[in-house]
Coordinates of C-alpha atoms in Angstrom, one line a residue:
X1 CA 41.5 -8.8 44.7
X2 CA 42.3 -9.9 48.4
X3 CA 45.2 -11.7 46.8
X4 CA 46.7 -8.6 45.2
X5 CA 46.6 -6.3 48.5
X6 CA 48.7 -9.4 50.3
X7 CA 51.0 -9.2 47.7
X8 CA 51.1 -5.7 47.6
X9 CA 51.5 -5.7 51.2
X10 CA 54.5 -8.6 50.7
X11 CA 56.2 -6.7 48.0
X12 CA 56.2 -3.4 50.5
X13 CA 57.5 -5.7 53.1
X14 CA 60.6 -7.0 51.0
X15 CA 61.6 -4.0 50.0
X16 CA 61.9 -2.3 53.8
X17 CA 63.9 -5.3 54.7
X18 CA 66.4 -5.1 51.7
X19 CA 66.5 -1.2 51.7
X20 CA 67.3 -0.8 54.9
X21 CA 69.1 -4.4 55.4
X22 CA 66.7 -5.4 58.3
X23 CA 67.8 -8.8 59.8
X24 CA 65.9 -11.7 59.9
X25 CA 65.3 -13.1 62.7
X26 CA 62.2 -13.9 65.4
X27 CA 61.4 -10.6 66.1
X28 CA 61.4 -8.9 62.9
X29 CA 59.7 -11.3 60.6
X30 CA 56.9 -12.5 63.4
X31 CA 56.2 -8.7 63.3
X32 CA 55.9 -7.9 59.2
X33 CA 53.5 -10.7 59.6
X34 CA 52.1 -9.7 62.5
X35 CA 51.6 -6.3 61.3
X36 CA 50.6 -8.1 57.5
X37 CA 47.8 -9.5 59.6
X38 CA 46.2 -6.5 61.2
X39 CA 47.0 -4.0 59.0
X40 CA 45.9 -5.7 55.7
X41 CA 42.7 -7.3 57.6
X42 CA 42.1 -4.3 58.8
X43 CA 41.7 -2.7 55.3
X44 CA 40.0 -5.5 53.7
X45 CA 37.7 -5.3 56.0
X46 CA 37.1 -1.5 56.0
X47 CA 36.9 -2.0 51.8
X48 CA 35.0 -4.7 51.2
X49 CA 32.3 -3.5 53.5
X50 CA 32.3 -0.1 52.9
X51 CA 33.3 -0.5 49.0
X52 CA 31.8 -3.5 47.7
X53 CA 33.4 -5.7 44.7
X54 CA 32.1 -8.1 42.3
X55 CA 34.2 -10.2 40.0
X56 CA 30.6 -11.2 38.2
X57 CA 29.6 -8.6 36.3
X58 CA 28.1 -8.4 32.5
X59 CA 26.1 -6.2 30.0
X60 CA 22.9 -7.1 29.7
X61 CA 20.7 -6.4 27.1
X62 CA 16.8 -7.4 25.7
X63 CA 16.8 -9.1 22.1
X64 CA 13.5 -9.1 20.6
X65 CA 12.1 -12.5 18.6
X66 CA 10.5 -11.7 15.3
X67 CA 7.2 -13.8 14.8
X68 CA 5.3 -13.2 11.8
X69 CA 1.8 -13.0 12.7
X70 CA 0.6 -15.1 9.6
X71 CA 1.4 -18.1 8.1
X72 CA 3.4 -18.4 4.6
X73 CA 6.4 -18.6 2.6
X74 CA 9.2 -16.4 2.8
X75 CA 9.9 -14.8 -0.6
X76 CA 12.4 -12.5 0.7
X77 CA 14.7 -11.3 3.4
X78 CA 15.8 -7.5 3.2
X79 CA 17.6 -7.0 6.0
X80 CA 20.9 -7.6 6.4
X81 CA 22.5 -8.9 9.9
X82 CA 24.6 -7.0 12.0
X83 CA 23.6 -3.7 9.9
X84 CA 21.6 -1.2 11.9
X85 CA 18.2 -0.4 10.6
X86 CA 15.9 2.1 11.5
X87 CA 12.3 1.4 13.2
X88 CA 9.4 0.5 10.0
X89 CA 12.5 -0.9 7.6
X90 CA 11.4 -4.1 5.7
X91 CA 12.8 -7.3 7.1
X92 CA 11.3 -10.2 5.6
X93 CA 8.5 -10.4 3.0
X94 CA 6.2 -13.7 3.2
X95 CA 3.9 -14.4 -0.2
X96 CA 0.5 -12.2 0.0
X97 CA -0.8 -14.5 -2.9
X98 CA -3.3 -16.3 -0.1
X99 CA -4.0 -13.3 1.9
X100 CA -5.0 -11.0 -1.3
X101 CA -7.7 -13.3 -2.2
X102 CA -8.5 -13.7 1.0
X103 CA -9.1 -9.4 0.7
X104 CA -10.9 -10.0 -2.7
X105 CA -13.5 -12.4 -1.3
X106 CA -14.3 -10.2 1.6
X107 CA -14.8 -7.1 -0.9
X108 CA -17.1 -8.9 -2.8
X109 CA -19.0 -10.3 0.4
X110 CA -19.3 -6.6 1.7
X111 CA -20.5 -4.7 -1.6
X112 CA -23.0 -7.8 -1.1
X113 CA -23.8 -6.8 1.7
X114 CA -24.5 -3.3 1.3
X115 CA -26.5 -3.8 -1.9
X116 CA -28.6 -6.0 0.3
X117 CA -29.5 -3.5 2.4
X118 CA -31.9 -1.2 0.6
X119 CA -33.1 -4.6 -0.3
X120 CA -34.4 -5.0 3.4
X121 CA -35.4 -1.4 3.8
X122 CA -37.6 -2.5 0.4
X123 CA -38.5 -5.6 2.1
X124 CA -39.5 -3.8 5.2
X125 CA -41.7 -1.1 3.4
X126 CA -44.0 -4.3 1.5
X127 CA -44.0 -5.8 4.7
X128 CA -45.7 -2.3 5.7
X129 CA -48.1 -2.4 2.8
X130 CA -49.3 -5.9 3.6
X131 CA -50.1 -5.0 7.3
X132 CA -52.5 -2.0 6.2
X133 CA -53.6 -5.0 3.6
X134 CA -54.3 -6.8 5.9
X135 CA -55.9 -4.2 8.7
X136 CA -58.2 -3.2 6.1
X137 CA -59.3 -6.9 4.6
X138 CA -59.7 -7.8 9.0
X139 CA -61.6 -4.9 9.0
X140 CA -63.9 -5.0 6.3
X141 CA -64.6 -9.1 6.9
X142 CA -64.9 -7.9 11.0
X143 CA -67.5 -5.7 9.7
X144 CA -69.6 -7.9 7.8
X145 CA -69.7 -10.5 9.9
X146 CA -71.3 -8.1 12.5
X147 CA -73.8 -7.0 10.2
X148 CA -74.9 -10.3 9.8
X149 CA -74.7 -11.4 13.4
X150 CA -76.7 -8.5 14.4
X151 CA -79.2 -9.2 11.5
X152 CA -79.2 -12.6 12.5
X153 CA -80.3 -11.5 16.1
X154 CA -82.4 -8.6 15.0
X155 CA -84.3 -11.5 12.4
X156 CA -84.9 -14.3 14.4
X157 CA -86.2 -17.5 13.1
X158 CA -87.5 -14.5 10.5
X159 CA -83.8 -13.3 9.8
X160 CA -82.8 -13.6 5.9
X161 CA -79.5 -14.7 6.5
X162 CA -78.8 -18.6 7.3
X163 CA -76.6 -19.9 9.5
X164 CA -74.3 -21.3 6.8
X165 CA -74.3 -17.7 5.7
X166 CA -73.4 -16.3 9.3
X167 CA -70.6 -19.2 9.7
X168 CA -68.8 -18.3 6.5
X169 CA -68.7 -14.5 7.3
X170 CA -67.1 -15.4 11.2
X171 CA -65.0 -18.2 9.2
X172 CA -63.7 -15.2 6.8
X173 CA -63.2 -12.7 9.5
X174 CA -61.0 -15.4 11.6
X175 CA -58.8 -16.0 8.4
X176 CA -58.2 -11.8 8.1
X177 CA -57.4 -11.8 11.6
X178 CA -54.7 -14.7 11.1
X179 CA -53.5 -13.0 8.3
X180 CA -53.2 -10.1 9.9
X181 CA -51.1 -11.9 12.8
X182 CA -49.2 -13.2 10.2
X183 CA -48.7 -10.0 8.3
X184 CA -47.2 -8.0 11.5
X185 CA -44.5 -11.1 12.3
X186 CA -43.3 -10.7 9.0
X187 CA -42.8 -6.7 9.3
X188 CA -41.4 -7.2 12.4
X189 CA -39.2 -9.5 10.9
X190 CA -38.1 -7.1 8.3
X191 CA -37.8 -4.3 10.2
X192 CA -36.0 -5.8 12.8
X193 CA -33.2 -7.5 9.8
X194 CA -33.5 -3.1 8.7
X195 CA -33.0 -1.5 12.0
X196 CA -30.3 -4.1 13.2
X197 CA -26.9 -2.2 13.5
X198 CA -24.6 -1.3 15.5
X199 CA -22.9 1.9 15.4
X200 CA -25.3 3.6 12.1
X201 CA -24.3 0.4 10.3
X202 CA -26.4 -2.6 9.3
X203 CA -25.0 -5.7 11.5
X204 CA -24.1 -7.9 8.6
X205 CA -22.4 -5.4 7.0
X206 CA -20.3 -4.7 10.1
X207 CA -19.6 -8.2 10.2
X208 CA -18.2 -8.4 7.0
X209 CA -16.2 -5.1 7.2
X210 CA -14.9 -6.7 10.6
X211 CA -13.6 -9.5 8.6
X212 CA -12.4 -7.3 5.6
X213 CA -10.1 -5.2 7.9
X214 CA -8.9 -8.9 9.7
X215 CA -8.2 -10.1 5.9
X216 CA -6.7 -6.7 5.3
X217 CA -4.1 -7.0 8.6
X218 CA -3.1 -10.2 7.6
X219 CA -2.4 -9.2 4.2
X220 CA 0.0 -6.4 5.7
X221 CA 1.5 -8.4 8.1
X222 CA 2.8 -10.0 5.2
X223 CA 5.6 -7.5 5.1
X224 CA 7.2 -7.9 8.3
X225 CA 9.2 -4.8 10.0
X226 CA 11.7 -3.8 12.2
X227 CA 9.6 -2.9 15.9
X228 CA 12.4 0.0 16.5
X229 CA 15.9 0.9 15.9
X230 CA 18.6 -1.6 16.1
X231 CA 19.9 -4.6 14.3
X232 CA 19.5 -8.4 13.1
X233 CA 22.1 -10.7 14.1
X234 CA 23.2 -14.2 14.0
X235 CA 20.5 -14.6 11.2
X236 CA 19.7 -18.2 9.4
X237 CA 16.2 -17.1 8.1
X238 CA 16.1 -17.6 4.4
X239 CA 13.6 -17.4 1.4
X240 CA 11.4 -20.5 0.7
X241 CA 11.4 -21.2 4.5
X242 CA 7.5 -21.4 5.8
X243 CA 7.0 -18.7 8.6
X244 CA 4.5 -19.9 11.6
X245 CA 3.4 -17.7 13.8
X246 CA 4.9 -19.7 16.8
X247 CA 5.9 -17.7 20.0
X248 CA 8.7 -20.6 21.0
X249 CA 10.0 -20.3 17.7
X250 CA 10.8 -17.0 16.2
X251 CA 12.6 -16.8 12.8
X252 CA 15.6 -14.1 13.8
X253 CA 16.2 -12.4 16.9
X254 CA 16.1 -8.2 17.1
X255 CA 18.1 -6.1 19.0
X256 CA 16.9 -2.7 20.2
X257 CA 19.2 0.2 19.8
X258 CA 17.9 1.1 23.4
X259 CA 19.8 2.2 26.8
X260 CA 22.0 -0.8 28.3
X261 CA 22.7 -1.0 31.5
X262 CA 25.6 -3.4 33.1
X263 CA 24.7 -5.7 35.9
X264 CA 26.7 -7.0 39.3
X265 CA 26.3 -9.7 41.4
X266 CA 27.1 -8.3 44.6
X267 CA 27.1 -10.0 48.3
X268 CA 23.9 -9.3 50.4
X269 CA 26.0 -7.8 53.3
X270 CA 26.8 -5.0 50.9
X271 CA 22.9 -3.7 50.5
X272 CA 24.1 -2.2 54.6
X273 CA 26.1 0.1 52.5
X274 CA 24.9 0.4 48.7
X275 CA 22.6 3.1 47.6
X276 CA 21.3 4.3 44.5
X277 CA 23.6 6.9 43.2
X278 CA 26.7 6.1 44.7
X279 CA 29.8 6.4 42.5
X280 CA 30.6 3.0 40.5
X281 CA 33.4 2.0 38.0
X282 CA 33.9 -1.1 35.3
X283 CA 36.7 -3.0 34.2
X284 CA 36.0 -5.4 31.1
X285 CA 37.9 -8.6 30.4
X286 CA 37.9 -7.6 26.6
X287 CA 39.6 -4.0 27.5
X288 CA 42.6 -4.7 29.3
X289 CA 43.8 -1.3 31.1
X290 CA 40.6 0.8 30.9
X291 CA 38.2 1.7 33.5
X292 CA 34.7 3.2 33.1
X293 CA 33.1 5.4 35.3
X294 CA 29.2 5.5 36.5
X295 CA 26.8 5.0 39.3
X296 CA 24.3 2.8 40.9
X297 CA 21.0 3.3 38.8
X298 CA 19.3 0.1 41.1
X299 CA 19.6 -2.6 43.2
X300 CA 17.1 -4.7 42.0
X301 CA 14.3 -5.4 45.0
X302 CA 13.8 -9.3 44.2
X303 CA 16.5 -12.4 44.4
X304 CA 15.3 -15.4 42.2
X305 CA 16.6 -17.6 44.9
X306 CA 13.9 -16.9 46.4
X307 CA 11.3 -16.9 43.7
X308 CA 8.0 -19.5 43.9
X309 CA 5.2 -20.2 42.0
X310 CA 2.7 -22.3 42.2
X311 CA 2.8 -25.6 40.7
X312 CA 1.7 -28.6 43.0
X313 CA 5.1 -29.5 43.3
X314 CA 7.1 -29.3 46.8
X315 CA 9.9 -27.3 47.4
X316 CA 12.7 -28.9 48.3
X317 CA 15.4 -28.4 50.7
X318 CA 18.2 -27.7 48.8
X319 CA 16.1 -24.7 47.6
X320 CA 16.7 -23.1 50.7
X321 CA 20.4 -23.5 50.9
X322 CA 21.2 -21.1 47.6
X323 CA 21.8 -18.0 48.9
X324 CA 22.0 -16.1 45.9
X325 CA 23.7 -12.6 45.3
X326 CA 21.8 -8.7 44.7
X327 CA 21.9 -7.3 41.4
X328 CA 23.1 -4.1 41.4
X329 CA 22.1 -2.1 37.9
X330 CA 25.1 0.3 37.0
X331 CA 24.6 3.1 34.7
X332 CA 27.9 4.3 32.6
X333 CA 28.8 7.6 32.2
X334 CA 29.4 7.5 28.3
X335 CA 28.9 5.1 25.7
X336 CA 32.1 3.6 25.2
X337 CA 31.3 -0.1 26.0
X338 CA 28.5 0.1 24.0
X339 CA 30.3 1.6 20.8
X340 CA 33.0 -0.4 20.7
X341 CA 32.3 -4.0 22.3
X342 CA 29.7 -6.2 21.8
X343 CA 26.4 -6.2 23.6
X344 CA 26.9 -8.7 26.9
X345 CA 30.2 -8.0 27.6
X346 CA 31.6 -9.4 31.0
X347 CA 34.3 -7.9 33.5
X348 CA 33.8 -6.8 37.0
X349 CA 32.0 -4.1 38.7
X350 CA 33.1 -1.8 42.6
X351 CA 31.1 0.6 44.2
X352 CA 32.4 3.4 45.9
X353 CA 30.2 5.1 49.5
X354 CA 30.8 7.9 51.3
X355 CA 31.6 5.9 54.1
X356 CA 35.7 5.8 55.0
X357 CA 36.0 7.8 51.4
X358 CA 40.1 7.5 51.8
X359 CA 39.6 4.0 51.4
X360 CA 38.4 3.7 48.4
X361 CA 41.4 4.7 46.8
X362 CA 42.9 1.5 47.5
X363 CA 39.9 0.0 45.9
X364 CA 40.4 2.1 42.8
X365 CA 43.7 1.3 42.8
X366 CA 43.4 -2.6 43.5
X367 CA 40.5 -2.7 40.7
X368 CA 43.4 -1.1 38.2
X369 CA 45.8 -3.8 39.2
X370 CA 43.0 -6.2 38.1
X371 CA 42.1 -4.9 34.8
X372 CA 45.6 -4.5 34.3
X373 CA 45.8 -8.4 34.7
X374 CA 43.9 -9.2 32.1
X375 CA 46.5 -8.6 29.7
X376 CA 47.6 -12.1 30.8
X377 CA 44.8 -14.0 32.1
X378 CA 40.7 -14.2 30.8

């Protein structure tokens, strides 16, 4: 663009010496060049530091890869690429065969698993019977071996009842009281595998439902769909191909029908005069001629020239030396690029300041002259 205001500047120069037949000679032409020098410095500098250029500019925009979250075969592809579809429309099917037994088995396993639970409840309640069994058999042995230990005492060498007699009556009352030990494990037991839920539901059969709504997801993600409004392009998947749910490979990429915005690379000297809001226009290389109008949206607040992470590798040198430019977000006025080019255009960007406003006239004109040049050059 510096180019094109010395030319301009040449051209003007030409034309005063052939209009108004100036000689030359060593004072006339030292001076146009002279004056060249000063006058066109003078203005580059005021514009390019008050209205900062970029001839690297592009649309960028976020595609979206498509992963099926399950494994299978594709039986279908219902989308079409480079048709717009709308967010929930059907893009690929992959076979539910697997995945609907899958369903089946863990339907089965959960009506299981809710007969089985007035089956502990049942379980639980004997287990309650055969404690007051058992309380009453302890007591009733408890109580006849006292009455023959304290008839044993009361007797002496006199006493009617033996000591075999008083041994098998202790040897009985030790038994009931085992049993009785034995009988309260098992109800705990039992009312424990009862009582053990979580949320008012019995813990197996949560368990199961957990893995009927699992076998339930994966059956649905068998129908994959669009994630919002936009479009499929560039697509190769086909039926019979096996779908893997692998995050470095995606089966088509989607494009949101979402806001764009188009990005500059500008120099960092240019962040002393670039603010958000300050006016902005776009050539394209694909529109020859036509300017679009907009405005800083944001200068983005981190240069990946400068970017580290950790990795236990030095960094070298040459790192340093890439000085890298500020991307500068512009947001169009209209939708123009966006209906009628195609996403990721490239072309070139200026930013307008209110600093030395006259001048940016010149830099409106000189970005015309450019866009007008790419009738002939890309």
């Amino acid at each position: 663009m510096d180019l094109l205001l010395i030319l301009t500047y040449t051209a003007i120069c030409i034309a005063i010496f052939k209009i108004f037949r100036i000689p030359l000679n060593k004072w006339t032409v030292p001076t146009a060049i002279l004056g060249g020098v000063f006058i066109v410095g003078a203005l580059i500098l005021l514009m390019n530091y008050n209205h900062p250029y970029t001839p690297f500019a592009k649309e960028y925009f976020v595609s979206v890869p498509i992963n099926p979250a399950v494994r299978g075969v594709v039986t279908s592809v219902e989308v079409k690429p480079n048709v717009p579809v709308k967010e929930g429309d059907v893009l690929f099917r992959i076979d539910p065969t697997p995945f609907r037994a899958v369903v089946k088995q863990k339907q089965a396993a959960l009506l299981s698993a809710e007969q089985e639970v007035p089956q502990l409840e049942a379980t639980w309640q004997s287990s309650v019977a055969n404690v007051d069994r058992a309380t009453a058999d302890r007591d009733r042995t408890k109580s006849a071996y006292a009455r023959y230990a304290k008839g044993k005492i009361k007797g002496g060498p006199n006493s009617p009842f033996t000591e075999l007699e008083l041994d098998d009556k202790r040897q009985l009352y030790l038994a009931s009281e085992a049993q009785l030990t034995m009988s309260l494990a098992e109800e705990l037991k039992s009312r424990l595998a009862f009582l053990s839920n979580i949320d008012g539901v019995n813990t197996k059969v949560a368990e199961i439902q957990g893995q009927l709504d699992k076998a339930l997801f994966d059956l649905k993600m068998t129908v994959v769909r669009a994630p919002s409004d936009g479009m499929v392009t560039q697509m190769a998947l086909r039926p019979g191909i096996v779908a893997v749910p692998m995050p470095l490979r995606s089966l088509m990429s989607f494009i949101p029908d979402e806001e764009r915005y188009f990005a500059g690379a500008f120099w960092q000297n240019s962040l002393l005069r670039l603010k958000e809001g300050d006016e902005a226009e776009v050539i394209l290389d694909a529109a020859p001629g036509q300017v679009f109008t907009g405005k800083v949206a944001r200068v983005l607040p981190a240069m990946a020239e400068g970017e580290l992470q950790s990795t236990g590798a030095l960094i070298s040198s040459q790192h340093l030396m890439q000085r890298g430019r500020v991307i500068v977000l512009i947001e169009l006025d209209d939708n123009a690029i966006r209906n009628n080019f195609p996403a990721g255009v490239a072309g070139q960007a200026a930013v307008y300041t209110h600093y030395f406003s006259h001048v940016a006239i010149m830099r409106k004109v000189l970005l015309r002259m450019q866009g007008w040049l790419n009738y002939l050059f890309h």
